[in-house]
mmCIF file of C-alpha atoms in Angstrom:
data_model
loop_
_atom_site.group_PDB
_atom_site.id
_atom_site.type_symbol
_atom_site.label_atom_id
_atom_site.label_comp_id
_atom_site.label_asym_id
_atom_site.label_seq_id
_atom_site.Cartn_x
_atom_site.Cartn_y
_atom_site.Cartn_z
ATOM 1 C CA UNK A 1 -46.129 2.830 -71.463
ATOM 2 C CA UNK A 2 -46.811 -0.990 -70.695
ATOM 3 C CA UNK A 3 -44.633 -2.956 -72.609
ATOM 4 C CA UNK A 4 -47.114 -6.022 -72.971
ATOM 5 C CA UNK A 5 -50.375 -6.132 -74.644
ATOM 6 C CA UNK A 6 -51.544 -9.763 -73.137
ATOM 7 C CA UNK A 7 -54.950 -10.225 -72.526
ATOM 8 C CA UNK A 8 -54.349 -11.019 -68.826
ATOM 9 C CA UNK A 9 -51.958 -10.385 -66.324
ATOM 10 C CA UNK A 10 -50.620 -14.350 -65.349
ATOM 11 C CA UNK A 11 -49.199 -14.007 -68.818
ATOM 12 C CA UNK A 12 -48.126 -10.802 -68.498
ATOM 13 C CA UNK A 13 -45.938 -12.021 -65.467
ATOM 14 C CA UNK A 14 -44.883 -15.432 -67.387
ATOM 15 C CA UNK A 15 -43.076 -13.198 -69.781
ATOM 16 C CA UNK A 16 -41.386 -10.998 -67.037
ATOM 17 C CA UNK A 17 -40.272 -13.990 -65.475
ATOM 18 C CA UNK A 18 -39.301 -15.864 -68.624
ATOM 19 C CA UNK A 19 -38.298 -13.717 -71.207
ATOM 20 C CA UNK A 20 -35.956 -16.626 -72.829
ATOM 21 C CA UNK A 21 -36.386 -17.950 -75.826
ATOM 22 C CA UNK A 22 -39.119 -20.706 -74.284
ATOM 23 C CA UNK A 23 -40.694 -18.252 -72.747
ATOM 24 C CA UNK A 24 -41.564 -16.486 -75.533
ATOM 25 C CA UNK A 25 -42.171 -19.335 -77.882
ATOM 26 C CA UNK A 26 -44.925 -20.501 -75.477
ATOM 27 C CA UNK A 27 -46.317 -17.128 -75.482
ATOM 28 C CA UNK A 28 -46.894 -17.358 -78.944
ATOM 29 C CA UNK A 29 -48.232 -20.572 -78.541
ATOM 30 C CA UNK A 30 -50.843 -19.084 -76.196
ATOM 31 C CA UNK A 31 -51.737 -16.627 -79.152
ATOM 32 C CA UNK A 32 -51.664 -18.943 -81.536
ATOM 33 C CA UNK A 33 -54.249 -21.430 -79.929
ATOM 34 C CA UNK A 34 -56.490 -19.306 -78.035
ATOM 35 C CA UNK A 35 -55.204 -20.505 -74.738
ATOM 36 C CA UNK A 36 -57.052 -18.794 -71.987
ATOM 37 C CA UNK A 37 -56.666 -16.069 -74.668
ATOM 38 C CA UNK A 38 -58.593 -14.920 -77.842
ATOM 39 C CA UNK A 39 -56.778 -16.148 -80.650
ATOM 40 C CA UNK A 40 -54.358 -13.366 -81.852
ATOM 41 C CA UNK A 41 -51.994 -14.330 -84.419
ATOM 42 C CA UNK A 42 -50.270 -10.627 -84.714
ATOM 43 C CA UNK A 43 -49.459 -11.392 -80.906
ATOM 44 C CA UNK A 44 -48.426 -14.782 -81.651
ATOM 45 C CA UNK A 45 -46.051 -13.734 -84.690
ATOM 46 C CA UNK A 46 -44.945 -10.786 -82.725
ATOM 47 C CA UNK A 47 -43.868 -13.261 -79.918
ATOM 48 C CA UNK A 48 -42.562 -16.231 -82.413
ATOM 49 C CA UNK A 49 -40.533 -13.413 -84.011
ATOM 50 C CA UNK A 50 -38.957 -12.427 -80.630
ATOM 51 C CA UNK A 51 -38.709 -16.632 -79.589
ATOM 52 C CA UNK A 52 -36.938 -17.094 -83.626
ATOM 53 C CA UNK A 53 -34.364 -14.243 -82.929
ATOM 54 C CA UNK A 54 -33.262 -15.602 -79.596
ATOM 55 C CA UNK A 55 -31.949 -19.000 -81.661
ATOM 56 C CA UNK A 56 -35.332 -20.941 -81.042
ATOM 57 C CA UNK A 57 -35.885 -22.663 -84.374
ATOM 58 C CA UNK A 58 -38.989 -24.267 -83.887
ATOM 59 C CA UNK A 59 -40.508 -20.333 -83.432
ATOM 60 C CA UNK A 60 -39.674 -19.611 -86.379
ATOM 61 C CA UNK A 61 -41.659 -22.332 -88.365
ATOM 62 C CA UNK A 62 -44.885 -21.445 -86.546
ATOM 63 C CA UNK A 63 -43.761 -18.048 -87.357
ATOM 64 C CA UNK A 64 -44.054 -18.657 -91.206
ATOM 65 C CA UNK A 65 -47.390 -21.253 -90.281
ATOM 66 C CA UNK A 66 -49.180 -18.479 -89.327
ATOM 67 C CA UNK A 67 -47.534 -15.667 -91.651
ATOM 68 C CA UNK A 68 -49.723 -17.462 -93.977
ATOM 69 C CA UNK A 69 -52.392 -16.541 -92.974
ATOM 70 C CA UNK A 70 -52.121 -13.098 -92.387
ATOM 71 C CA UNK A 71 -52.179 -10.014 -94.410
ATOM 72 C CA UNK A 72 -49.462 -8.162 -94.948
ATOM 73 C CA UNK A 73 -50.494 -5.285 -93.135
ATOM 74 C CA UNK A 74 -51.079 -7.750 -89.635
ATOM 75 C CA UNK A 75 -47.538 -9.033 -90.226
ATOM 76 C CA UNK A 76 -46.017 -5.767 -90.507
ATOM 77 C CA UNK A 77 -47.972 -4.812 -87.371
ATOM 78 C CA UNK A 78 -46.421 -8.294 -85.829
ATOM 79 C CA UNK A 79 -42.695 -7.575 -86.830
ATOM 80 C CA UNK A 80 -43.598 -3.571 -85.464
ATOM 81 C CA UNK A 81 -44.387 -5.164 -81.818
ATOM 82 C CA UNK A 82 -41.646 -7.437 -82.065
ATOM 83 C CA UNK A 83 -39.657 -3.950 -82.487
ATOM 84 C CA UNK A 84 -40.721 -2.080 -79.990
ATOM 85 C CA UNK A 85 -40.897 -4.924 -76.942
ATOM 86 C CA UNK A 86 -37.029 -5.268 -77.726
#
């Protein structure tokens, strides 16, 4: 079972290498923005989640940024990712 679902494989290796909380903030950045990436803000809450629960408190703004503009359902499906990566 992979345990990243990132549209290409240089990011899949950035989070291998990096799985800090920077790392992972700039992942969801990458999801967030649509860099080199379709924007996917389940995968970009999913990886601000894991960023915000590693102490980085700028995640967890863009966290709640984005939260906003998702349905309940996609955030649930964000915080289940989040789950099963840890």
């Amino acid at each position: 079972m992979a345990r990243f679902e990132i549209g290409s494989p240089e990011l899949a290796t950035m989070a291998e290498r990096q799985p800090n909380p920077e790392g992972l903030f700039r992942l969801g950045m990458v999801y967030a923005n649509g860099d080199d990436v379709p924007v996917d803000l389940v995968a970009a809450h999913k990886w601000f989640n894991l960023a915000a629960a590693r102490g980085y408190a700028e995640a967890a703004w863009h966290r709640q940024q984005i939260a906003e503009e998702m349905t309940e359902a996609e955030i649930a499906s964000a915080q289940r990712a989040a789950r099963e990566w840890l």
